[in-house]
mmCIF file of C-alpha atoms in Angstrom:
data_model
loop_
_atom_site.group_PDB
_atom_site.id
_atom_site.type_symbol
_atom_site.label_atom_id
_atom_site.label_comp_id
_atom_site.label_asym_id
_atom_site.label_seq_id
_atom_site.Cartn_x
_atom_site.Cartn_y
_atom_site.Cartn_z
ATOM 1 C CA UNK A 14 22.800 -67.776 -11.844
ATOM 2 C CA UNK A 15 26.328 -66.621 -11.165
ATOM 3 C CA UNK A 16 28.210 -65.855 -8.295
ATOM 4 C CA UNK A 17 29.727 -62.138 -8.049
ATOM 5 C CA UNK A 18 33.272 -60.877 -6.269
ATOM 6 C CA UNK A 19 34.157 -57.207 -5.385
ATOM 7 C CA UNK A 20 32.052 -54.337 -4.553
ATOM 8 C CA UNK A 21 28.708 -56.276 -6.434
ATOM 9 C CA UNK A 22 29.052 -58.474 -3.247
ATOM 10 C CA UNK A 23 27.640 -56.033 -1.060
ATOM 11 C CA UNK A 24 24.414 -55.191 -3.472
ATOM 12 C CA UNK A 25 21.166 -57.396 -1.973
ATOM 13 C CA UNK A 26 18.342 -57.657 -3.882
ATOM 14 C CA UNK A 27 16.934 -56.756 -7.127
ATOM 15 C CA UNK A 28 18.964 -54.150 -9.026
ATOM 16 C CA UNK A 29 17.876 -52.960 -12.364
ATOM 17 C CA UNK A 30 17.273 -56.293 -14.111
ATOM 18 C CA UNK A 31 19.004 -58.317 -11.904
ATOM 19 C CA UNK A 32 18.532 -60.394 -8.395
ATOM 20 C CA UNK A 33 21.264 -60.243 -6.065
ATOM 21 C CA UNK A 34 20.801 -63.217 -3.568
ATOM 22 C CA UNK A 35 23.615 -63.244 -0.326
ATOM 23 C CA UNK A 36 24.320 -66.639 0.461
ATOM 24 C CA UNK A 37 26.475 -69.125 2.468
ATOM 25 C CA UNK A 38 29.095 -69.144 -0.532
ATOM 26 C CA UNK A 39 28.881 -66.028 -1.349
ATOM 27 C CA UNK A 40 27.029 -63.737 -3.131
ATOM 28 C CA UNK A 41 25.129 -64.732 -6.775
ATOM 29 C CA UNK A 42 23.013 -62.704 -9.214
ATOM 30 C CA UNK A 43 20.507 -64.326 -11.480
ATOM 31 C CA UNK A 44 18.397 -62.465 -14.096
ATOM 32 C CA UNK A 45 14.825 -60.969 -12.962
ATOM 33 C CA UNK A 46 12.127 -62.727 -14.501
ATOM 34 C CA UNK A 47 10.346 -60.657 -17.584
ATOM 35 C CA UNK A 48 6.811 -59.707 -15.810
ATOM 36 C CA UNK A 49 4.320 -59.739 -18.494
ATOM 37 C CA UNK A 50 1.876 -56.733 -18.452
ATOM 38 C CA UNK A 51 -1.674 -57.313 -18.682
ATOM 39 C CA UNK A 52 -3.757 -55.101 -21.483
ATOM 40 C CA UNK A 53 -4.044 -51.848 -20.045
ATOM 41 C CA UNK A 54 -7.415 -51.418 -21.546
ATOM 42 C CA UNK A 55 -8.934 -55.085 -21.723
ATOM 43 C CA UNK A 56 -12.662 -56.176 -23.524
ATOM 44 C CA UNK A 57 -13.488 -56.313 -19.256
ATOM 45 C CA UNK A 58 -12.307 -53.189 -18.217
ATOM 46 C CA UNK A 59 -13.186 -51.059 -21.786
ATOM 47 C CA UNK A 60 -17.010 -53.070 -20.886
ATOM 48 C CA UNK A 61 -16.766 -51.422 -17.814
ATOM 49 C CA UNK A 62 -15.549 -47.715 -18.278
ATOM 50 C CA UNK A 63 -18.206 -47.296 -21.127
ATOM 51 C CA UNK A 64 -21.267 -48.047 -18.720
ATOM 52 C CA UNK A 65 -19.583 -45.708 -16.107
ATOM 53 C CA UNK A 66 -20.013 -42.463 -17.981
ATOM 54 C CA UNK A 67 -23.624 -42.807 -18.554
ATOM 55 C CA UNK A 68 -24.411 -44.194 -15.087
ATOM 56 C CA UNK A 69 -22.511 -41.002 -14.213
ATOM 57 C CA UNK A 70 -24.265 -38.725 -16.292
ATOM 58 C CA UNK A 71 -27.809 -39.769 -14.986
ATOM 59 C CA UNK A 72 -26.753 -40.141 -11.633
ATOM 60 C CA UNK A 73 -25.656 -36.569 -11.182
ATOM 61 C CA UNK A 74 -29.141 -35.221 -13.505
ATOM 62 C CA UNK A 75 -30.989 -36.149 -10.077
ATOM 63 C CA UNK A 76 -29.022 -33.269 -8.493
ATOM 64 C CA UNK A 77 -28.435 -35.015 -4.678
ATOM 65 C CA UNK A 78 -32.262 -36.424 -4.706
ATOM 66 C CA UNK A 79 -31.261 -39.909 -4.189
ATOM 67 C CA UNK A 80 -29.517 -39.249 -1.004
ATOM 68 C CA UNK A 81 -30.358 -42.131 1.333
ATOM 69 C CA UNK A 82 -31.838 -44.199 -1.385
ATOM 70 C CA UNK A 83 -30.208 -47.402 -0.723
ATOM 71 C CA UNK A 84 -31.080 -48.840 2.641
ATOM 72 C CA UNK A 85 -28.526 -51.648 4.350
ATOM 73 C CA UNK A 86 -25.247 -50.221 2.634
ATOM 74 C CA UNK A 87 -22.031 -49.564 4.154
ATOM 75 C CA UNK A 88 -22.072 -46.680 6.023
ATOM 76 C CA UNK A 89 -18.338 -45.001 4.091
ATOM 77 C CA UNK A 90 -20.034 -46.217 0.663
ATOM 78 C CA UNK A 91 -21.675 -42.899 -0.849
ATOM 79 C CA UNK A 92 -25.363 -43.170 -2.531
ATOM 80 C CA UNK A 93 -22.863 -42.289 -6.119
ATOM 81 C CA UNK A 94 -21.193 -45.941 -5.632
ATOM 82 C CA UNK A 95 -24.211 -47.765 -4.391
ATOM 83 C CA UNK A 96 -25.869 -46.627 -7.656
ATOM 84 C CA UNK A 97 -23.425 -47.384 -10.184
ATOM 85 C CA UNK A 98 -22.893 -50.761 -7.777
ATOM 86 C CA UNK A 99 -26.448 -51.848 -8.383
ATOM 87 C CA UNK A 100 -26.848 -50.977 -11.957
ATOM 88 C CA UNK A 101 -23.467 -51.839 -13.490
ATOM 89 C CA UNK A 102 -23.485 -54.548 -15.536
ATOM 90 C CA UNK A 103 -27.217 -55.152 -15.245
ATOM 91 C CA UNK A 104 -28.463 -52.258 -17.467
ATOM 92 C CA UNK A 105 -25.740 -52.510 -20.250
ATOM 93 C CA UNK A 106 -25.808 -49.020 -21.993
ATOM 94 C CA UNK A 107 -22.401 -47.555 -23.686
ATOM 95 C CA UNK A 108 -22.131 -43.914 -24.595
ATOM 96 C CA UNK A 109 -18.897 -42.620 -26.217
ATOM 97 C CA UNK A 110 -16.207 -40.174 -24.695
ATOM 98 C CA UNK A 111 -17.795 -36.907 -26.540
ATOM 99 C CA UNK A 112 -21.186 -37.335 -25.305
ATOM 100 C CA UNK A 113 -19.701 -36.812 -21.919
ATOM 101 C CA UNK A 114 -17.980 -34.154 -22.930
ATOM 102 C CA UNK A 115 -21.177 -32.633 -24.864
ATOM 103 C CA UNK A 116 -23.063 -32.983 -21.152
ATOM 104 C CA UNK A 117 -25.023 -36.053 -23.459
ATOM 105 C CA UNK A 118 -26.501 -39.423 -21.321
ATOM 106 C CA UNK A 119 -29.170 -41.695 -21.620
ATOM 107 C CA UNK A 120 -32.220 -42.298 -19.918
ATOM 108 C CA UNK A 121 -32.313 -45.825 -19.260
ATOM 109 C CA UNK A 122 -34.719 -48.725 -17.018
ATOM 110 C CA UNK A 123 -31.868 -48.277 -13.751
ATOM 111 C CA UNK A 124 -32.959 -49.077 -10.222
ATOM 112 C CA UNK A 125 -32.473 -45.443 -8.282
ATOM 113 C CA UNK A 126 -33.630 -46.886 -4.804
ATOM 114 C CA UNK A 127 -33.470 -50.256 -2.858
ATOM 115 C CA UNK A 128 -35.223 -50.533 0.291
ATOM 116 C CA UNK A 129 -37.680 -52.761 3.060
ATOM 117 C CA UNK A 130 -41.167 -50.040 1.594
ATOM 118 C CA UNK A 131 -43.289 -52.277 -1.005
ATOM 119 C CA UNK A 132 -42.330 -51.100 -4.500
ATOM 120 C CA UNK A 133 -44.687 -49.473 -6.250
ATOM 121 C CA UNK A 134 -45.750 -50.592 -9.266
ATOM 122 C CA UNK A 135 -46.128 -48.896 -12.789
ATOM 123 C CA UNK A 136 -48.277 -49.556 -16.125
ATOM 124 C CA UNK A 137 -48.940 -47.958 -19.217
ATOM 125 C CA UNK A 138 -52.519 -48.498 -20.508
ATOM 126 C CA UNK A 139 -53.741 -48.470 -24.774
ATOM 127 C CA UNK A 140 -53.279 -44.358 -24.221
ATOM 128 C CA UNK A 141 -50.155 -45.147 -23.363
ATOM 129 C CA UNK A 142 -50.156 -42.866 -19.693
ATOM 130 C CA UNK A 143 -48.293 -44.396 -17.105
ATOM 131 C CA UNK A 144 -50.205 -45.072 -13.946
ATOM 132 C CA UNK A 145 -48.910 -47.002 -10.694
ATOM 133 C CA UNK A 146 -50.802 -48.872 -8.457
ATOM 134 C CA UNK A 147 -51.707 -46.361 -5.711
ATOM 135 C CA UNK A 148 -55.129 -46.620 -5.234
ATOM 136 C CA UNK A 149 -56.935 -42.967 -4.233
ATOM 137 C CA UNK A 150 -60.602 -44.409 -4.111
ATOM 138 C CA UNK A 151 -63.266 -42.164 -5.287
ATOM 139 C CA UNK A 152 -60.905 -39.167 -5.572
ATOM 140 C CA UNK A 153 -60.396 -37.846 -8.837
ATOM 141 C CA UNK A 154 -57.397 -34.902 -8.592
ATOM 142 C CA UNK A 155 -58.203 -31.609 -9.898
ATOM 143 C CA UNK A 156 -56.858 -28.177 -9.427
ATOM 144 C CA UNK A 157 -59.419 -27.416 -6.350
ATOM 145 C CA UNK A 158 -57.947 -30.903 -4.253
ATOM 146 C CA UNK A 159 -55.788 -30.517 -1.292
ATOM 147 C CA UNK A 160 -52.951 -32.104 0.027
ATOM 148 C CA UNK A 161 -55.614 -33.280 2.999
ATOM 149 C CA UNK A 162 -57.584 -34.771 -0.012
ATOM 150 C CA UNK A 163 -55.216 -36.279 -1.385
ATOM 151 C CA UNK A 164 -53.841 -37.144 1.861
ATOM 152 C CA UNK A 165 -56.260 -38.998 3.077
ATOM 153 C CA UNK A 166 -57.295 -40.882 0.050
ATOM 154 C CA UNK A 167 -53.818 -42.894 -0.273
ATOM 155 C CA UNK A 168 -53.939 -43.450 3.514
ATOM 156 C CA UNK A 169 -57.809 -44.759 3.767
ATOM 157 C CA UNK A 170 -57.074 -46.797 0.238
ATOM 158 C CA UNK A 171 -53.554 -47.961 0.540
ATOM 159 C CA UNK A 172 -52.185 -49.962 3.686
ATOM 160 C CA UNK A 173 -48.567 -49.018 3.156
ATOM 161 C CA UNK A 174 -48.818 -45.362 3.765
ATOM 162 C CA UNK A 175 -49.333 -43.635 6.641
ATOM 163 C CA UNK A 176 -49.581 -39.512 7.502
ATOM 164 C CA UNK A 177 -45.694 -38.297 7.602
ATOM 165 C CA UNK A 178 -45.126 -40.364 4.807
ATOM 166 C CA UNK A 179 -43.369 -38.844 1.300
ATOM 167 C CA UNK A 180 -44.227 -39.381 -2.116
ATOM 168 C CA UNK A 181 -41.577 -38.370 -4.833
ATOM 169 C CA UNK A 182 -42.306 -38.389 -8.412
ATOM 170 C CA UNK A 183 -39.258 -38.185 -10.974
ATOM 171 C CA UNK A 184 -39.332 -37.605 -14.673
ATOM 172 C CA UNK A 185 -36.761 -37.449 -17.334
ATOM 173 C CA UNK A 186 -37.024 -35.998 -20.825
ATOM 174 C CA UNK A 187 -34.819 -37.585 -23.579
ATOM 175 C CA UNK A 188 -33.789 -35.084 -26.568
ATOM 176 C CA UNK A 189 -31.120 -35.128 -28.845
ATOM 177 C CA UNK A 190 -28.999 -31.772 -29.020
ATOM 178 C CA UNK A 191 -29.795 -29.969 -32.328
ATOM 179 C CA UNK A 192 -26.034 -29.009 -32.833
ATOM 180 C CA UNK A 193 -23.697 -31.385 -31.587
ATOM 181 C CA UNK A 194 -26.395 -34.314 -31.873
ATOM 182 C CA UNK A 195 -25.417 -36.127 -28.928
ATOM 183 C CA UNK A 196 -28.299 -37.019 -26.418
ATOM 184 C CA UNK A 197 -29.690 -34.997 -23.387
ATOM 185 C CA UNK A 198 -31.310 -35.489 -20.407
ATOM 186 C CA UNK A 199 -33.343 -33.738 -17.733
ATOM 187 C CA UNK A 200 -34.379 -35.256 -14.388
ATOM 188 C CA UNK A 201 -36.906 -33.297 -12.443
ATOM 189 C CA UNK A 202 -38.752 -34.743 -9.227
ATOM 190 C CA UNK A 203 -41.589 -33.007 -7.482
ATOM 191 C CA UNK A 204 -42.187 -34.557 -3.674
ATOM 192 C CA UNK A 205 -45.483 -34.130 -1.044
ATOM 193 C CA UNK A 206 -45.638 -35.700 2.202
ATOM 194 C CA UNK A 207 -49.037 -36.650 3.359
ATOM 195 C CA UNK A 208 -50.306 -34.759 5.796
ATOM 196 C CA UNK A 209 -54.060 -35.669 6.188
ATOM 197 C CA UNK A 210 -54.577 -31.661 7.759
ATOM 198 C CA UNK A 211 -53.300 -29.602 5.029
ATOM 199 C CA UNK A 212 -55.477 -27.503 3.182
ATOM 200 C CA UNK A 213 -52.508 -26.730 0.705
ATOM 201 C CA UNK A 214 -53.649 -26.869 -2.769
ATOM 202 C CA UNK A 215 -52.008 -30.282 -4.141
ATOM 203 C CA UNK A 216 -50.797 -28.945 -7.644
ATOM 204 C CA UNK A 217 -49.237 -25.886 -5.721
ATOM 205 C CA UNK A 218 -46.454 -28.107 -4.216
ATOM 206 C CA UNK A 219 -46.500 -31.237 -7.001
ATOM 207 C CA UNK A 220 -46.841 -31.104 -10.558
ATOM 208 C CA UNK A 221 -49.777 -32.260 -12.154
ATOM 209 C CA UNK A 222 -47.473 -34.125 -14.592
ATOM 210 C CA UNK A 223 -47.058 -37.097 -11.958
ATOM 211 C CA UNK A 224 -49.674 -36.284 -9.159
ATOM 212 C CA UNK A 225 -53.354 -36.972 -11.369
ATOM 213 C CA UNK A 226 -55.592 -39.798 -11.556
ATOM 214 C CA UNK A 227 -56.800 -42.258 -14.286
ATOM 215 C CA UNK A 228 -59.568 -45.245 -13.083
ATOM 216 C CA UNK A 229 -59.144 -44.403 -9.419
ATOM 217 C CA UNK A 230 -55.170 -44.638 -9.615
ATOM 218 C CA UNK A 231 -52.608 -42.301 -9.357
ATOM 219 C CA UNK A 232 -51.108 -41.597 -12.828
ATOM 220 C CA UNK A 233 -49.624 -39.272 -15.061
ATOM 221 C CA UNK A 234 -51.494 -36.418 -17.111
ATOM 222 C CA UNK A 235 -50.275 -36.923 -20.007
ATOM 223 C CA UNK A 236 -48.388 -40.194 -22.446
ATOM 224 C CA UNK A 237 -45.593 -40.819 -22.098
ATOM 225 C CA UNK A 238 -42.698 -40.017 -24.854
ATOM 226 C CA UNK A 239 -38.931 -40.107 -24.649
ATOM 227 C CA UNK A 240 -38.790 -39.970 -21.273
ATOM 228 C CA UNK A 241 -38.604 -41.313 -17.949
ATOM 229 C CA UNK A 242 -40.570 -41.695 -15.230
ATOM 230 C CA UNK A 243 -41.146 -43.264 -11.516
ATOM 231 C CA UNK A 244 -42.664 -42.861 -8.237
ATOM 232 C CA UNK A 245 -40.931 -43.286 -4.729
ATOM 233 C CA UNK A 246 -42.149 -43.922 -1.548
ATOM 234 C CA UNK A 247 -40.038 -43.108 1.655
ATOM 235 C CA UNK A 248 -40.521 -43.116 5.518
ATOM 236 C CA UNK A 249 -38.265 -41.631 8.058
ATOM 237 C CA UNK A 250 -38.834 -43.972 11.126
ATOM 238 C CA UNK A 251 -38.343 -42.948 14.597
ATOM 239 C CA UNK A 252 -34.591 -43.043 14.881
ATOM 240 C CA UNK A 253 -33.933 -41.187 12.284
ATOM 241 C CA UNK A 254 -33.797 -43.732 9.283
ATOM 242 C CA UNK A 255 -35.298 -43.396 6.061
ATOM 243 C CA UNK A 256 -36.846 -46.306 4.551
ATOM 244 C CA UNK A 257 -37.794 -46.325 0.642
ATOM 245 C CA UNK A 258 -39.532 -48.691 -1.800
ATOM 246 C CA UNK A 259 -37.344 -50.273 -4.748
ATOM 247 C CA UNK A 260 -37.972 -48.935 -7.963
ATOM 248 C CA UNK A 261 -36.416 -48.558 -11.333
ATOM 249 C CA UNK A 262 -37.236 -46.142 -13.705
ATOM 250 C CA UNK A 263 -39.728 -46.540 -16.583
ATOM 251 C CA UNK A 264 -38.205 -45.131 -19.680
ATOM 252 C CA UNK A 265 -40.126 -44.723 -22.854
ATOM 253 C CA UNK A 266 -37.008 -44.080 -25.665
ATOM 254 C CA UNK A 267 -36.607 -44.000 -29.118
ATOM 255 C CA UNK A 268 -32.569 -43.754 -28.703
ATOM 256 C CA UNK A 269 -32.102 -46.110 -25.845
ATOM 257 C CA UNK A 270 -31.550 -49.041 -28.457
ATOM 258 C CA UNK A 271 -29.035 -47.532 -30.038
ATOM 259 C CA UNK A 272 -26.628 -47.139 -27.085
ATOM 260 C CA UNK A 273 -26.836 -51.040 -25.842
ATOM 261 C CA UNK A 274 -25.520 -54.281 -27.661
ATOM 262 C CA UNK A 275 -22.159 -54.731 -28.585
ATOM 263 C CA UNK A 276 -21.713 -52.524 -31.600
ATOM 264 C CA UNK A 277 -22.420 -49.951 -29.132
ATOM 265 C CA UNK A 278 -19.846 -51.003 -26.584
ATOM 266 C CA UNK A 279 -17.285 -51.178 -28.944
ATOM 267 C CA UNK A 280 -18.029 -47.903 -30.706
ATOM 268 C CA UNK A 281 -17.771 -46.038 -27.098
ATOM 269 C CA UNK A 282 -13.974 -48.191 -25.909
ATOM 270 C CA UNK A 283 -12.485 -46.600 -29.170
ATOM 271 C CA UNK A 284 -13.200 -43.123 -28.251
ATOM 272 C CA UNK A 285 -11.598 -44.102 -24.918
ATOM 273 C CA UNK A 286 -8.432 -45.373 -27.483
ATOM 274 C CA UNK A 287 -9.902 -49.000 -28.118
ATOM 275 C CA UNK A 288 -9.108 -52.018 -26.447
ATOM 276 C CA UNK A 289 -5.545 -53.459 -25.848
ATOM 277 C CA UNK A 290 -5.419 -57.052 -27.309
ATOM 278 C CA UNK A 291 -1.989 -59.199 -26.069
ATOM 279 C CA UNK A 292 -0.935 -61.290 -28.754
ATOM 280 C CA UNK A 293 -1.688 -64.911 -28.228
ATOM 281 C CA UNK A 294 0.955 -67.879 -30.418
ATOM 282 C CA UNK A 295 -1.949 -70.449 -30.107
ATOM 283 C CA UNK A 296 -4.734 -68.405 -30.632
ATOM 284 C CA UNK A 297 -5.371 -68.269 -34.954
ATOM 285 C CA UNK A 298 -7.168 -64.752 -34.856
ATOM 286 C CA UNK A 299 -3.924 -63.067 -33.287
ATOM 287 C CA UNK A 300 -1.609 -64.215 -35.883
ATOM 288 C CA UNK A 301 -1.654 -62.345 -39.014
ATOM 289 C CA UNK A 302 1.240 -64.256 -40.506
ATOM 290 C CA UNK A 303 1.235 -68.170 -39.739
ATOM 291 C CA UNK A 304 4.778 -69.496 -40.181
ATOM 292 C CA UNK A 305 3.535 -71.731 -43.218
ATOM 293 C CA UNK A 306 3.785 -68.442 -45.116
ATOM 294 C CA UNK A 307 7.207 -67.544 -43.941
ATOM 295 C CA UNK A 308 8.155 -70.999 -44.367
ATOM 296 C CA UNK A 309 6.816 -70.998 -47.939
ATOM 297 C CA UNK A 310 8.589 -66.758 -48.703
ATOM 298 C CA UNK A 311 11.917 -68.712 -47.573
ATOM 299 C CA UNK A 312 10.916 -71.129 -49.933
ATOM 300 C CA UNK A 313 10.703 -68.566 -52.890
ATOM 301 C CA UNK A 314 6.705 -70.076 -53.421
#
């Protein structure tokens, strides 16, 4: 610190590299202290950034359909945050910067709604169809049922639904693009709401991919192969506000494994330019030159 005379006694505050300080005596200048930058693309924040773009990618394949899918959240917080909110750093999968840019992501086990309806529950059996565990009684779903049949089965065999109620089916088919290679996905959901007086044939407003029946449940028609599937139920209540059930998606993948783990993460955060490592005295692995070897190159050893 140093006290100034002339026209640097006028200056006040920091200047450049420098603190002027006005003071009883007179005016002093010290030097500013060096601020020391954090990484600018940290292990944390490269861990981050590489689960954002597929979260991204599959958020946007459901194309506005999960609008009002999270109950209880902030009213200014859009259904895109509460998504990547709930499934960031709980379904760990990294995809690199040129699958993005290829329109690539990858179907992966996220939770799409949170809400106060009982979840509905999902099982593959030996044929390896997924079925949940909406009961339909003695109805078996063909290409003559109704929506009233239909309708009317959940209802009289389920005590969570009621007429007015929707059911939503999503699925999601994993490929892998035949020129660029990187991998593709297509979300699709097909929705009914009961309505125990409709004489609407079923499979004319569903698809009979997610609205059949296997052992008195509702199921899908077919296995289940790189892809991704789950039902949703939802409720608008009487002021307006739409209640859902919690579910996550079932995914069936032969590529999901190959996008998770930490070889993964760090293969996506160096397309993104790698991460930013300060160099640390004390820490062995930073050093690439200990001072032993200096000491011994002085040394002419």
């Amino acid at each position: 610190m140093a006290k100034v005379t002339g026209i640097a006694t006028q200056l006040s505050g920091k200047v450049g590299q420098f603190i002027y300080r006005r003071t009883k005596s007179g005016t002093v200048v010290c030097e500013a202290p060096a601020k020391v930058d954090a990484p600018k693309r940290s292990e944390a924040q490269m861990r981050v950034r590489a689960q954002w773009g597929n979260l991204a990618a599959v958020f946007r394949q459901f194309n506005q359909t999960l609008k009002k899918g999270f109950e209880g959240v902030n009213g200014r917080m859009s259904d895109y945050n509460a998504f990547l909110q709930t499934n960031m750093n709980v379904v760990k999968v990294y995809i690199a910067k040129n699958v993005l840019l290829n329109g690539g992501s990858v179907l992966a086990p996220y939770q799409i709604t949170r809400g106060t309806l009982p979840s509905i529950a999902m099982s593959v059996g030996a044929d390896n169809v997924l079925a949940s565990d909406i009961a339909l009684g003695d109805l078996t779903i063909s290409e003559s049922t109704t929506v009233a049949d239909f309708s009317n089965a959940l209802i009289a065999c389920n005590d969570d639904y009621e007429a007015g109620d929707q059911l939503t089916f999503f699925y999601g088919q994993q490929t892998t693009d035949a020129v660029t290679g990187v991998p593709r996905a297509k979300v699709r959901g097909f929705k009914v709401m009961l309505d125990p007086l409709d004489s609407t044939l079923l499979w004319d407003v569903v698809s009979p991919l997610g609205f059949s029946s296997a052992d008195g449940y509702l199921a899908m028609n077919s296995k289940i192969s790189d892809g991704a599937a789950v039902w949703v139920h939802s409720r608008e209540d009487g002021d307006g506000r739409v209640r859902v059930s919690t579910q996550f998606l079932y995914v069936d993948s032969g590529i999901l494994a190959k996008y998770q783990g930490s070889a993964a993460m760090r293969n996506a955060a160096e397309s993104y330019g790698g991460i930013t490592k300060s160099e640390v005295y004390l820490n062995p692995s930073s050093m690439k030159k200990t001072d032993d070897d200096d000491l011994q190159a002085e040394n002419g050893d």
